[in-house]
mmCIF file of C-alpha atoms in Angstrom:
data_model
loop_
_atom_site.group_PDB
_atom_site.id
_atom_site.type_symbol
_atom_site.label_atom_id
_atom_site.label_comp_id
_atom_site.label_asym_id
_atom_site.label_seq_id
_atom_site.Cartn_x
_atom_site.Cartn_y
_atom_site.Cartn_z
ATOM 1 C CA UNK X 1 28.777 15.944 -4.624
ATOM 2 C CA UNK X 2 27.415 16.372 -0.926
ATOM 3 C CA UNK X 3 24.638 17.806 -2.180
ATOM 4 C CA UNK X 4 23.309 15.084 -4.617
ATOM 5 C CA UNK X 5 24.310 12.884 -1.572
ATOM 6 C CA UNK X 6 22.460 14.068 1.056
ATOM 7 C CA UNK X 7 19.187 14.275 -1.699
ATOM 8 C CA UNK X 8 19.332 10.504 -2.374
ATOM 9 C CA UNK X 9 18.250 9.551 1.303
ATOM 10 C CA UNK X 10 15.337 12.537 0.944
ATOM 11 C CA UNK X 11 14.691 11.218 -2.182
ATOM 12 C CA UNK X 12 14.691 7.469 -0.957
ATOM 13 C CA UNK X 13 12.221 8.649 1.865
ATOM 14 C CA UNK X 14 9.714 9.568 -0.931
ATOM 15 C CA UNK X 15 9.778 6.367 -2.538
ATOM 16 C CA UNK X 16 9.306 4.468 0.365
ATOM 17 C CA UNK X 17 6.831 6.416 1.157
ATOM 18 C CA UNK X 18 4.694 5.753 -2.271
ATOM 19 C CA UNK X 19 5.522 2.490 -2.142
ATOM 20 C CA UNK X 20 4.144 1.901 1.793
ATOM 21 C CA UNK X 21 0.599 4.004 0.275
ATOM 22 C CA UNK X 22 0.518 1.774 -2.361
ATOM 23 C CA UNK X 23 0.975 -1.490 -0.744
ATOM 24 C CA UNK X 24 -1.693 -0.436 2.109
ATOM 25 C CA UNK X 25 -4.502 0.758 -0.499
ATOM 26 C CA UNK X 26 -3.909 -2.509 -1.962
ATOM 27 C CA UNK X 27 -4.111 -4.573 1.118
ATOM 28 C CA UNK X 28 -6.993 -2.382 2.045
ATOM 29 C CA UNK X 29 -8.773 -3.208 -1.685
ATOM 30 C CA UNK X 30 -7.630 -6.919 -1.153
ATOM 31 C CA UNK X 31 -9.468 -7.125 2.751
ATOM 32 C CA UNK X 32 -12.662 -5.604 1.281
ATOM 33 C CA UNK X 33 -13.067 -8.201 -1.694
ATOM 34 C CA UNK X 34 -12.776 -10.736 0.797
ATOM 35 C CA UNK X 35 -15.112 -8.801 2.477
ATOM 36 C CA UNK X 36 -17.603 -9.506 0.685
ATOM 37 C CA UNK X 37 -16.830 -12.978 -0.396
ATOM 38 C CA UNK X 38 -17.588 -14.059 2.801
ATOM 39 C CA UNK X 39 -20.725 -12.013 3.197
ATOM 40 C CA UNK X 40 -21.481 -13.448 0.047
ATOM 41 C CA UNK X 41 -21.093 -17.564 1.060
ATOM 42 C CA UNK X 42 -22.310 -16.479 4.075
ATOM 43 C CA UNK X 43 -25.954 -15.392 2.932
ATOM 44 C CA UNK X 44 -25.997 -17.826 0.262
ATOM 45 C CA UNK X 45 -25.746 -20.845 2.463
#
């Protein structure tokens, strides 16, 4: 029992982990499209 216990938070830690990666490659992807949006209205105009 204090064994599976003391996993969960190690497990937890993972997931959060995966989870903060994911989220910042996306916000990284999402920054870069609007990247070059801009650029894009800005040499068109």
């Amino acid at each position: 029992m204090y064994v599976a216990f003391s996993g969960f938070p190690h497990c937890f830690k993972h997931v959060f982990a995966l989870l903060l990666t994911t989220f910042r490659v996306a916000a990284n992807g999402f920054w870069h499209c609007c990247e070059h949006v801009f650029m894009y209205v800005v040499t068109r105009s």
